[in-house]
Short mmCIF file of C-alpha atoms and ligand atoms in Angstrom, two decimals:
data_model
loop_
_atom_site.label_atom_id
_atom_site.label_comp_id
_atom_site.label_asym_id
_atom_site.label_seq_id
_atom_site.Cartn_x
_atom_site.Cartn_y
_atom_site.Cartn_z
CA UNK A 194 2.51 137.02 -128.02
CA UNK A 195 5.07 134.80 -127.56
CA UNK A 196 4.32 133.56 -131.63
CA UNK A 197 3.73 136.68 -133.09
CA UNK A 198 3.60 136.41 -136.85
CA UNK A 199 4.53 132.66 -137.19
CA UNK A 200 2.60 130.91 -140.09
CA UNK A 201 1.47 127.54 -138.47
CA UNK A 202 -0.73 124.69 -140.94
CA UNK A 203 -2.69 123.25 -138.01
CA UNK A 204 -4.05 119.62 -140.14
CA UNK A 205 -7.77 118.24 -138.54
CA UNK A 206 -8.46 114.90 -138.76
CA UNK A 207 -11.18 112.60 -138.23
CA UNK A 208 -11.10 111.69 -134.22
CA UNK A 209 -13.38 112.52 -131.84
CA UNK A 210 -10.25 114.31 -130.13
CA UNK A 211 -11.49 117.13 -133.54
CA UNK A 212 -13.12 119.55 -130.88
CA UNK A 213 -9.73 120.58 -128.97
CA UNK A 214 -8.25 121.55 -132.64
CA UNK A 215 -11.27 124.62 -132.33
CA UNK A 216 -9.35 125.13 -128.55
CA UNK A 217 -5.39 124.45 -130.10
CA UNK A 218 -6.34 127.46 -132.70
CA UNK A 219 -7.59 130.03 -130.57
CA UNK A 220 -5.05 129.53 -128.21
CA UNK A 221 -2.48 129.85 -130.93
CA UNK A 222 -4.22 132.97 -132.26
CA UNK A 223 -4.06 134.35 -129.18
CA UNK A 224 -0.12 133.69 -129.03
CA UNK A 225 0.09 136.10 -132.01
CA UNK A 226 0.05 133.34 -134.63
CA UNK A 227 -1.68 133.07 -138.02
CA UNK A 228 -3.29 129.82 -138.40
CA UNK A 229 -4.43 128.53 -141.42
CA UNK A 230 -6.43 125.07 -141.05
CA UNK A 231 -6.25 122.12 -143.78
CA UNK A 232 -9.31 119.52 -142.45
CA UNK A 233 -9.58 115.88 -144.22
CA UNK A 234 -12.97 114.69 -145.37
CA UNK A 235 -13.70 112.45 -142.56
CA UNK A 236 -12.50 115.50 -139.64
CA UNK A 237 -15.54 117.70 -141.09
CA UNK A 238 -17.88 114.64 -139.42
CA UNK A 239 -16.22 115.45 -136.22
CA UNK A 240 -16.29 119.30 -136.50
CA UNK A 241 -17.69 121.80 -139.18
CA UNK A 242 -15.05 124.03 -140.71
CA UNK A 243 -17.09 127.10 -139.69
CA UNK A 244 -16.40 126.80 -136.63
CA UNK A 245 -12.83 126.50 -137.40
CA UNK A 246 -12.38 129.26 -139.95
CA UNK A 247 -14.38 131.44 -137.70
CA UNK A 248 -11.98 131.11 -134.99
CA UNK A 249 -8.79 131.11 -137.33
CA UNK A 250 -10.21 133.78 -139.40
CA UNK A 251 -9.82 132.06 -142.72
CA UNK A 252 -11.21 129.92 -145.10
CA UNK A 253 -10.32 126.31 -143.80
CA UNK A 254 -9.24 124.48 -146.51
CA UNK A 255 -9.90 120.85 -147.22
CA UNK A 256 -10.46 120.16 -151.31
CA UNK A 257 -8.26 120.50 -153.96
CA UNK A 258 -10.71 123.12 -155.32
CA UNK A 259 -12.93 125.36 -153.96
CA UNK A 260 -16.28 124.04 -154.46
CA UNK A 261 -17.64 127.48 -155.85
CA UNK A 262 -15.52 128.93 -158.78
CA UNK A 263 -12.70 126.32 -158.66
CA UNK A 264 -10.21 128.31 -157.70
CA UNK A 265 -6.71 125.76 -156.49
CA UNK A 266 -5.53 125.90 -153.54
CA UNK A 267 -2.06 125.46 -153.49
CA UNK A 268 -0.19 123.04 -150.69
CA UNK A 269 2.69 123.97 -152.54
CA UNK A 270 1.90 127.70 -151.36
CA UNK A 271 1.33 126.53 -148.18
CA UNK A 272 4.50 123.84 -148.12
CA UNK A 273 6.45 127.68 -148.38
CA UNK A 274 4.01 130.00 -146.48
CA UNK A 275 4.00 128.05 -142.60
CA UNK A 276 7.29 128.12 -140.25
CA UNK A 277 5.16 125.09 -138.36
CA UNK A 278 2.84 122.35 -139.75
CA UNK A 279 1.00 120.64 -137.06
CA UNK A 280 -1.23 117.60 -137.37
CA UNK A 281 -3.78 117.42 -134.47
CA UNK A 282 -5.72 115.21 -134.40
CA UNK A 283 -3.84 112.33 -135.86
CA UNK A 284 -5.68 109.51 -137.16
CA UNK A 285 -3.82 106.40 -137.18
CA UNK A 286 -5.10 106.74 -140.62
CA UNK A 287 -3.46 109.96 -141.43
CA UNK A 288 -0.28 108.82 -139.91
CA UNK A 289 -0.15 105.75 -142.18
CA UNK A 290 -0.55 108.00 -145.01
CA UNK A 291 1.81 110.54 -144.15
CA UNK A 292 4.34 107.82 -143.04
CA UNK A 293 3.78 106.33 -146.97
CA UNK A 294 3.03 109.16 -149.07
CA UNK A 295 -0.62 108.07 -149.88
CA UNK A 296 -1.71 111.70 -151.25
CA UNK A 297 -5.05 111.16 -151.58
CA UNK A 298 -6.26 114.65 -149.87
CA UNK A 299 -5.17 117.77 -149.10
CA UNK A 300 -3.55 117.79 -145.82
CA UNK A 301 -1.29 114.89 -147.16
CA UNK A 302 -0.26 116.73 -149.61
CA UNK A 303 0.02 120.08 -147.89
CA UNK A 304 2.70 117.64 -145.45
CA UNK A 305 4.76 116.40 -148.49
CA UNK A 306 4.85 119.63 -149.96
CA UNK A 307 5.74 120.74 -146.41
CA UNK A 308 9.27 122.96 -146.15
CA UNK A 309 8.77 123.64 -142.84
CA UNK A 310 9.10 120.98 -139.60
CA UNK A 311 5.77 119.34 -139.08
CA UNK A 312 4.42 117.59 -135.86
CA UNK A 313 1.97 115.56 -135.20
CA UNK A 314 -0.47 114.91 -132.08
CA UNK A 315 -1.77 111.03 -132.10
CA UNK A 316 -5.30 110.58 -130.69
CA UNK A 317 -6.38 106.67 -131.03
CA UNK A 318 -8.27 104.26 -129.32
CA UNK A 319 -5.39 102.36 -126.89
CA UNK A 320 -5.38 99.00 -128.81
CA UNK A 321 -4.77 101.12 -132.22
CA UNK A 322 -2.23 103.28 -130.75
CA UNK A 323 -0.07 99.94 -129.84
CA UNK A 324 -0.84 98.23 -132.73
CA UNK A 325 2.57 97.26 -134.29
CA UNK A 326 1.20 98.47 -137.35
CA UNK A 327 0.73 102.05 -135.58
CA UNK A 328 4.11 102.25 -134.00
CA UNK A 329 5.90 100.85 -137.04
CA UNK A 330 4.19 104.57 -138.85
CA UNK A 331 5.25 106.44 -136.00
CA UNK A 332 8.87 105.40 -136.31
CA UNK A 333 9.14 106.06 -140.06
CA UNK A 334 7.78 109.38 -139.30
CA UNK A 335 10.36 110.21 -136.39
CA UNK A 336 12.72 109.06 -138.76
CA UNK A 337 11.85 111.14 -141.56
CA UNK A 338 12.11 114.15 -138.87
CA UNK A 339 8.40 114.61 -137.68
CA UNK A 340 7.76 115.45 -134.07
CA UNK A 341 5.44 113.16 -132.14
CA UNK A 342 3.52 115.05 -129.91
CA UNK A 343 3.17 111.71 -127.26
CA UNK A 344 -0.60 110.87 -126.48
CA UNK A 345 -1.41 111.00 -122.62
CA UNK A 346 -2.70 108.33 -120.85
CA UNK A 347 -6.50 108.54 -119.34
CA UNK A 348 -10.15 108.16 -120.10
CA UNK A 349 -10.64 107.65 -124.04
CA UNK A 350 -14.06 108.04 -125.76
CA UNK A 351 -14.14 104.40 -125.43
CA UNK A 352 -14.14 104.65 -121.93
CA UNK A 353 -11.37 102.02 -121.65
CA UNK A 354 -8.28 103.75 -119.91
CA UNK A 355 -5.10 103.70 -121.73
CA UNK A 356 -2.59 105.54 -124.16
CA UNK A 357 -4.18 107.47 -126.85
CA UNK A 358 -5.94 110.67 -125.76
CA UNK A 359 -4.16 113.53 -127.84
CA UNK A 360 -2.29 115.38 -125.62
CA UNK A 361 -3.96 118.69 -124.22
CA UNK A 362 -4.39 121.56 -126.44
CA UNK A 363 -2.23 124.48 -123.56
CA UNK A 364 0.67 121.59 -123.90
CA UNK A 365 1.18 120.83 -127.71
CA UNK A 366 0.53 125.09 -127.65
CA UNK A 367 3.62 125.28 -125.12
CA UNK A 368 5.50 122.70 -126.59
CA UNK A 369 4.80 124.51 -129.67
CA UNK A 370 6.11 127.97 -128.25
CA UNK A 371 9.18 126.34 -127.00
CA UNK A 372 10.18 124.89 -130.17
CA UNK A 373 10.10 128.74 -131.63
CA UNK A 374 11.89 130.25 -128.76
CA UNK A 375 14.59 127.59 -127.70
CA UNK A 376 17.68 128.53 -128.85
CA UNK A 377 17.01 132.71 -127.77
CA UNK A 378 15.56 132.32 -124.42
CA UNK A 379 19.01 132.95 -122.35
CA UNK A 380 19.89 135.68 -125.54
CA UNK A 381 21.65 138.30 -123.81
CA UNK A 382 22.18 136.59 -120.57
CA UNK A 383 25.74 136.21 -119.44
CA UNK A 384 26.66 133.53 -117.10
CA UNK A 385 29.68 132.41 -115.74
CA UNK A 386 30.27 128.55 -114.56
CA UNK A 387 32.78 126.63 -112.66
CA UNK A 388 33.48 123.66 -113.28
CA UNK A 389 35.94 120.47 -112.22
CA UNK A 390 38.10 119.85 -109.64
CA UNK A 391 40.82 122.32 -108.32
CA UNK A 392 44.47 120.40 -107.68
CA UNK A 393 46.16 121.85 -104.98
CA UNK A 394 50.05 121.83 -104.86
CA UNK A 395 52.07 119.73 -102.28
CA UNK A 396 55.16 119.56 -104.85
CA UNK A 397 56.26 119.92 -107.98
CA UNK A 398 54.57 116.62 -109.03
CA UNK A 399 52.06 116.03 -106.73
CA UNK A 400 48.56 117.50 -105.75
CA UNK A 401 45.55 117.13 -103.80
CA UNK A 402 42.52 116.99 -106.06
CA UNK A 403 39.21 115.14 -106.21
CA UNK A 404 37.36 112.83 -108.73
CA UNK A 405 35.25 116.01 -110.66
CA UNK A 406 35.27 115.29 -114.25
CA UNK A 407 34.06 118.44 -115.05
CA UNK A 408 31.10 116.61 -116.79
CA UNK A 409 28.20 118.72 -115.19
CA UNK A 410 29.77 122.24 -115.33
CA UNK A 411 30.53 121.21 -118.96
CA UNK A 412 26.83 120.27 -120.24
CA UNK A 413 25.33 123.46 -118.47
CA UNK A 414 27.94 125.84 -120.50
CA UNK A 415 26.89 123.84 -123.81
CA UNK A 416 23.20 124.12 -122.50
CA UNK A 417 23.61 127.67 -121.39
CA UNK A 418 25.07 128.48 -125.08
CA UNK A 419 22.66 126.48 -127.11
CA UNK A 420 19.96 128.68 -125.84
CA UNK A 421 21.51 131.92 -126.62
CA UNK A 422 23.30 133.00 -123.28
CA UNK A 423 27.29 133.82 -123.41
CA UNK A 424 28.98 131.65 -121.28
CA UNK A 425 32.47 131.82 -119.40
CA UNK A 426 33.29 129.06 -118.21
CA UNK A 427 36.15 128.89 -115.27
CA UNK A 428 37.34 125.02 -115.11
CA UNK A 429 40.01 123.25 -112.91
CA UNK A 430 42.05 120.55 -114.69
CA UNK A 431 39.75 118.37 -117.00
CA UNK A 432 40.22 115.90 -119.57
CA UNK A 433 37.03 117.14 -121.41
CA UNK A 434 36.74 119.28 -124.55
CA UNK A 435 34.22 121.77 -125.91
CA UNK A 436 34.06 124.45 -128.62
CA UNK A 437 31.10 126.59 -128.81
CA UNK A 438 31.31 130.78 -130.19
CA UNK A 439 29.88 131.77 -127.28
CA UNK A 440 31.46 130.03 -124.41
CA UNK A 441 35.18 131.30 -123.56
CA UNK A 442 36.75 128.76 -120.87
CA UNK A 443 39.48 130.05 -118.66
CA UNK A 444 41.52 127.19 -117.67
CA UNK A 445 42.42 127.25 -113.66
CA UNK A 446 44.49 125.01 -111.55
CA UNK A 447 44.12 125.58 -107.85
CA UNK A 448 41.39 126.97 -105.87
CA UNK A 449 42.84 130.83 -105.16
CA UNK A 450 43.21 130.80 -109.34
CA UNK A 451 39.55 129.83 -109.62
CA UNK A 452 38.30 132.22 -106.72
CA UNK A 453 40.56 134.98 -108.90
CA UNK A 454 39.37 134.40 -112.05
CA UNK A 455 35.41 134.43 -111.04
CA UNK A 456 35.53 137.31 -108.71
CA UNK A 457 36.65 139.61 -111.34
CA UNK A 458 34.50 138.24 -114.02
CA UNK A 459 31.19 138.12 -111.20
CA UNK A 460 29.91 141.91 -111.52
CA UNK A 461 29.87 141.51 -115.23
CA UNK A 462 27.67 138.60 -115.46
CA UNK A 463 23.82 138.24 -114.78
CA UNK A 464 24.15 135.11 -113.18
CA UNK A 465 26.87 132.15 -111.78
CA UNK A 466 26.63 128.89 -111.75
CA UNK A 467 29.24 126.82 -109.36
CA UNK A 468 29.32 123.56 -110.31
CA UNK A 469 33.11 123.35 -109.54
CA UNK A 470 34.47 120.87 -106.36
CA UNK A 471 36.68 123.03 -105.40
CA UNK A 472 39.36 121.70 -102.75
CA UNK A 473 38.18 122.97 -99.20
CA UNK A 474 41.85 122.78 -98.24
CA UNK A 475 45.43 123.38 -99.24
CA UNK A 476 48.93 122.43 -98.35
CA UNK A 477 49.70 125.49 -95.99
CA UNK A 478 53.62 125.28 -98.03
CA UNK A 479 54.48 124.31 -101.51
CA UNK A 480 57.43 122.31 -101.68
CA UNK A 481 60.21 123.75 -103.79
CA UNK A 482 61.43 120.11 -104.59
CA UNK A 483 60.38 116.91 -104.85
CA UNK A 484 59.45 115.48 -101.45
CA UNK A 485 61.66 112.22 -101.17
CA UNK A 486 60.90 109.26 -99.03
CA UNK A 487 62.29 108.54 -96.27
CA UNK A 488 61.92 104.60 -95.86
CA UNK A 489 59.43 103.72 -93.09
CA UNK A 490 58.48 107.39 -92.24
CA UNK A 491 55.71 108.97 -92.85
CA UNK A 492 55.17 113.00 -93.43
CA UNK A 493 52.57 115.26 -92.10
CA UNK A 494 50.61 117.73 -94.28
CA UNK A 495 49.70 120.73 -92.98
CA UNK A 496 46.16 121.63 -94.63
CA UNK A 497 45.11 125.72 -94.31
CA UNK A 498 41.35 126.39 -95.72
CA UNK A 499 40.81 127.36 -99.26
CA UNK A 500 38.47 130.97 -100.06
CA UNK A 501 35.20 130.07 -100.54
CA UNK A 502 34.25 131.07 -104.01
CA UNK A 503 30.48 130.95 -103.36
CA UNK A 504 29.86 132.58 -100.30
CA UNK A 505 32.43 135.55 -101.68
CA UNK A 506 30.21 135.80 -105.00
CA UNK A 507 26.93 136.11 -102.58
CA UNK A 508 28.30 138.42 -100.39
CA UNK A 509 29.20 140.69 -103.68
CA UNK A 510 26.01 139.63 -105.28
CA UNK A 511 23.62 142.46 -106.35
CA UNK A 512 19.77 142.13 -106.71
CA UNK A 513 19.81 141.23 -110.55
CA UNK A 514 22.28 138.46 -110.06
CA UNK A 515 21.42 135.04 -110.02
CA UNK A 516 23.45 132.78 -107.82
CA UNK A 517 23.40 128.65 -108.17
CA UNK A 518 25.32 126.19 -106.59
CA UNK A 519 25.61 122.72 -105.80
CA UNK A 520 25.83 120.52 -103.20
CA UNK A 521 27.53 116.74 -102.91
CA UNK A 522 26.29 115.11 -100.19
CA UNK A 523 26.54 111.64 -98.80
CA UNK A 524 24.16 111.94 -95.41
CA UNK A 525 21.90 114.54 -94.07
CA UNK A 526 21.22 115.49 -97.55
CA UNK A 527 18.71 118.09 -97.88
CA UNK A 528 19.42 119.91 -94.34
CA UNK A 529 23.46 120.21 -95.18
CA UNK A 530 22.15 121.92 -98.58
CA UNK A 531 19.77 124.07 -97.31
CA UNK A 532 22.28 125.35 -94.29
CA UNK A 533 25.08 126.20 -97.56
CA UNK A 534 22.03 128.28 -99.52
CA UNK A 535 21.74 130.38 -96.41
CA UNK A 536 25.27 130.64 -95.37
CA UNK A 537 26.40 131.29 -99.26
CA UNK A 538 23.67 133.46 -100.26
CA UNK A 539 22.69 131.27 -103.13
CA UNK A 540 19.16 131.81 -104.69
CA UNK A 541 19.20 128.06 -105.90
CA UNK A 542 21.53 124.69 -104.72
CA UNK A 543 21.43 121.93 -106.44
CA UNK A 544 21.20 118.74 -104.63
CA UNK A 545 22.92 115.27 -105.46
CA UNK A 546 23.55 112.73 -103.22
CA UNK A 547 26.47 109.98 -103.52
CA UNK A 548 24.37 107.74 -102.39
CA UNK A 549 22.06 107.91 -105.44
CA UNK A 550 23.00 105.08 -107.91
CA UNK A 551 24.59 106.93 -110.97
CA UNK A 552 24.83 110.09 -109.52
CA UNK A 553 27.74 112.34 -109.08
CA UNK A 554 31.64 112.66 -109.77
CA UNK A 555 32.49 110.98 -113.44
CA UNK A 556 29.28 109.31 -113.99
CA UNK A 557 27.30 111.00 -117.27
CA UNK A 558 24.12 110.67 -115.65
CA UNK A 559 23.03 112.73 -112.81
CA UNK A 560 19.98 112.85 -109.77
CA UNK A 561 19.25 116.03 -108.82
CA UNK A 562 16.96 117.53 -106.42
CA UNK A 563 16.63 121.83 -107.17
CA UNK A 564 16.11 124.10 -103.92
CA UNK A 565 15.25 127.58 -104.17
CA UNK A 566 15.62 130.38 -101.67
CA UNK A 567 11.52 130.60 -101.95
CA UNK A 568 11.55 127.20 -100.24
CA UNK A 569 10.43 125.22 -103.58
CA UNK A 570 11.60 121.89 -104.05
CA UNK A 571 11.76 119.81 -107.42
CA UNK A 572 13.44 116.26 -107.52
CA UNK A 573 14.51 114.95 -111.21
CA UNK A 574 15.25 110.99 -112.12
CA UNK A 575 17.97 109.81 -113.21
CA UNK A 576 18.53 111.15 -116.72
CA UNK A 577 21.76 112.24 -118.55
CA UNK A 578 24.02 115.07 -117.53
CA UNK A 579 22.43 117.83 -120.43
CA UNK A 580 19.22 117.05 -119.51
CA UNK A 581 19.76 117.31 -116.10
CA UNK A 582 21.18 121.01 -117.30
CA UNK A 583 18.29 121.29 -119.21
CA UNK A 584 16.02 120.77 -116.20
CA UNK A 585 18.33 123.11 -114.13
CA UNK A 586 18.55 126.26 -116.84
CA UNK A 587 14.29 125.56 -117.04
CA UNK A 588 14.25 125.85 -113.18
CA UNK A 589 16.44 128.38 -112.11
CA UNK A 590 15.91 130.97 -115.29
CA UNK A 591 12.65 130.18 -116.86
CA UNK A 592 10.30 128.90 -114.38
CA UNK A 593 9.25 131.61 -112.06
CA UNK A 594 10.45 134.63 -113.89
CA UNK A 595 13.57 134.97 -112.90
CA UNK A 596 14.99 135.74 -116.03
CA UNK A 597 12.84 139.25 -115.76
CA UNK A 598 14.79 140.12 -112.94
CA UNK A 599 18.51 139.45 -114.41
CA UNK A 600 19.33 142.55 -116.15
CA UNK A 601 20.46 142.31 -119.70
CA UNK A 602 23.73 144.41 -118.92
O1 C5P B 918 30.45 123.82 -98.93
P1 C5P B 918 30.47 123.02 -100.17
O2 C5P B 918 31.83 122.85 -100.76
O3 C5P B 918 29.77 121.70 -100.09
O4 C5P B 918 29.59 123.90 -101.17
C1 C5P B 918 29.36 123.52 -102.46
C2 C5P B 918 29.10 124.74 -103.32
O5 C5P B 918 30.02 125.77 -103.04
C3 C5P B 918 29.35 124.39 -104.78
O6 C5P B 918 28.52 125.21 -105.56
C4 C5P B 918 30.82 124.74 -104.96
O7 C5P B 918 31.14 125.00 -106.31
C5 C5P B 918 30.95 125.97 -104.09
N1 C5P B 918 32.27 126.15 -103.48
C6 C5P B 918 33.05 127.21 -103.87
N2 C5P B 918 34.25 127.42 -103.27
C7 C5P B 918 34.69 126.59 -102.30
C8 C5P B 918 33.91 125.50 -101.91
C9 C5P B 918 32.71 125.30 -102.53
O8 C5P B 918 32.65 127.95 -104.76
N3 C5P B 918 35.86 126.82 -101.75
#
């Protein structure tokens, strides 16, 4: 009931595409919504509006007046009574004459006296959909803050194959859910991320670090925090800034501070995410001074292995703890990643290769491939580094219900 008590306007138009609205409302009823249908005059040729008020349970409304004793309905009353309008079917019509204002029935002027965000599903034949004409209405709309639900591709009634068929009923339903519960989904949840490189000491002015921006770690604590979850985020030395109430960063320098900081913060958390490169090795001595050259000699470093923050948070890890890393590989990609999920006791890694164009340290794009400890796979294109965040937080914590098994502590 995942829409339990919203108010949605679901508008009918006149496509073909009119007989999935009858499957769009019950499946919205059954989400717990109340649904209250506006039809135009030419979507009652494609489906009678008992059919649709018998599965919305109320009158479906399509004059100005009710035929009978003239009573008004009232878009104005309905412009302040939904949380959601929806328009599916959408005529290319009916998006001309939202895009322009042309009031000249009721759902049109249900949508202008809409308060609440609308969307709209476009079903078209494929030469109308890509009609200049069509896209020009589609952009005004976008621009004036309407959602286009995008048409899928396939057999239209037509039965020429193309762009146009309005997208399924279960997706603009889901799409539809999201929209009400993004923003709460991770409510509760707290999650700890590292993030950056770690500099390791050889002197007072000189390190050994690595060329982490910090970028990734960054977008998943914005991600993470835009959808409701408390975030602390543990970061080496970055150049990158971020303010968001619910994400407290913890500035770190060198590996053992990191390792420090997250293993007392770990059994407080539901879930860690280590996005950090942390430096496998450091200088086994600090020097006191400044190491001065000697001409034409060189010096030897002697390198003594960092803790591994990972494989100490899964060997602490309890059974409502969720445990993600990553892995930067440049050969033997998805065998290396698998090996550190095992070794680490990580329930996810996330795979990117520096051989992948645009991938990796610095860039703001990412290619990611998601492993799970259940031996599921899912490879992502190239996309930007939040939604390449987004696709991880959807992975790891929605899909599968794993967020049931993270304790709200
Ligand atoms: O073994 P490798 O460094 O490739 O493993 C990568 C994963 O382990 C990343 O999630 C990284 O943040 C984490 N890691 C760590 N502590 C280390 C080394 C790696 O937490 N010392």
């Amino acid at each position: 009931m995942s829409l339990k008590g919203k108010h949605i306007v679901l508008g009918v138009t006149g496509s073909i595409a009119a007989y999935k609205s009858a499957l769009l409302t019950r499946l919205l009823i059954k989400k717990g919504a109340e649904v209250q249908i506006v039809i135009t005059p030419a979507g009652k040729e494609f489906i009678t509006p008992v059919t649709l008020s018998a599965l919305s349970g109320k009158p479906v409304i399509s004059e100005f007046f009710a035929s009978g004793d003239g009573t008004w309905h009232s878009h104005v009353d309905l412009g302040l009574w939904a949380d959601l309008m929806i328009v599916a079917p959408a005529t290319a019509s009916t998006l001309g004459k939202m895009a322009h204002g042309i009031a000249d029935n009721m759902l049109i002027t249900t949508y202008l006296s809409m308060k609440a965000p609308v969307f709209a599903a476009p079903a078209m034949d494929l030469d109308m959909f890509r009609h200049v004409t069509t896209q020009r209405n589609l952009e005004i709309l976008r621009k004036d803050g309407v959602q286009i639900i995008e048409p899928a591709e396939g057999e239209l009634a037509s039965h020429l194959e193309g762009k146009g068929r309005m997208e399924e009923p279960e997706k603009i339903a889901a799409i539809l859910e999201k929209f009400f519960t993004q923003g709460t989904e991770l409510d509760k949840i707290k999650i700890l991320i590292t993030a950056g490189p770690t500099y390791e000491r050889i002197d007072p002015v000189r390190f050994i670090g690595n060329f982490s921006s910090g970028k990734m770690g960054f977008a998943l604590a914005e991600e993470c925090a835009a959808r409701g979850a408390e975030v602390l985020l543990i970061t080496g030395p970055s150049s990158l800034s971020l303010s968001h109430p619910r994400i407290r960063r913890v500035n770190v320098e060198s590996a053992r501070e990191m390792h420090a900081a997250a293993l007392q913060a770990f059994p407080g958390m539901n879930a860690a995410i280590l996005s950090a490169a942390v430096a496998d090795y450091r200088p086994e001595t600090v020097a006191e001074h400044k190491i001065k050259r000697t001409e034409g000699e060189g010096i030897t470093l002697t390198l003594t292995p960092n803790p591994d923050i990972a494989a100490a948070l899964g060997a602490m890890k309890r059974a409502d703890q969720l445990l993600i890393g990553f892995a930067l590989e440049t050969d033997d990609e998805e065998p290396n990643a698998l090996r550190k999920m095992e070794k680490k006791k990580l329930d996810f890694i996330v795979l990117n290769s520096l051989r992948d164009k645009g991938a990796g340290f610095g860039h703001d794009t990412n290619k990611v491939t998601i492993l799970s400890r259940n031996g599921e796979k899912q490879s992502f294109e190239l996309q930007t580094k939040r939604e390449t965040a987004k696709e991880i937080i959807d992975t790891v914590f929605i899909g599968d219900g794993h967020l049931s098994r993270i304790s709200c502590s």
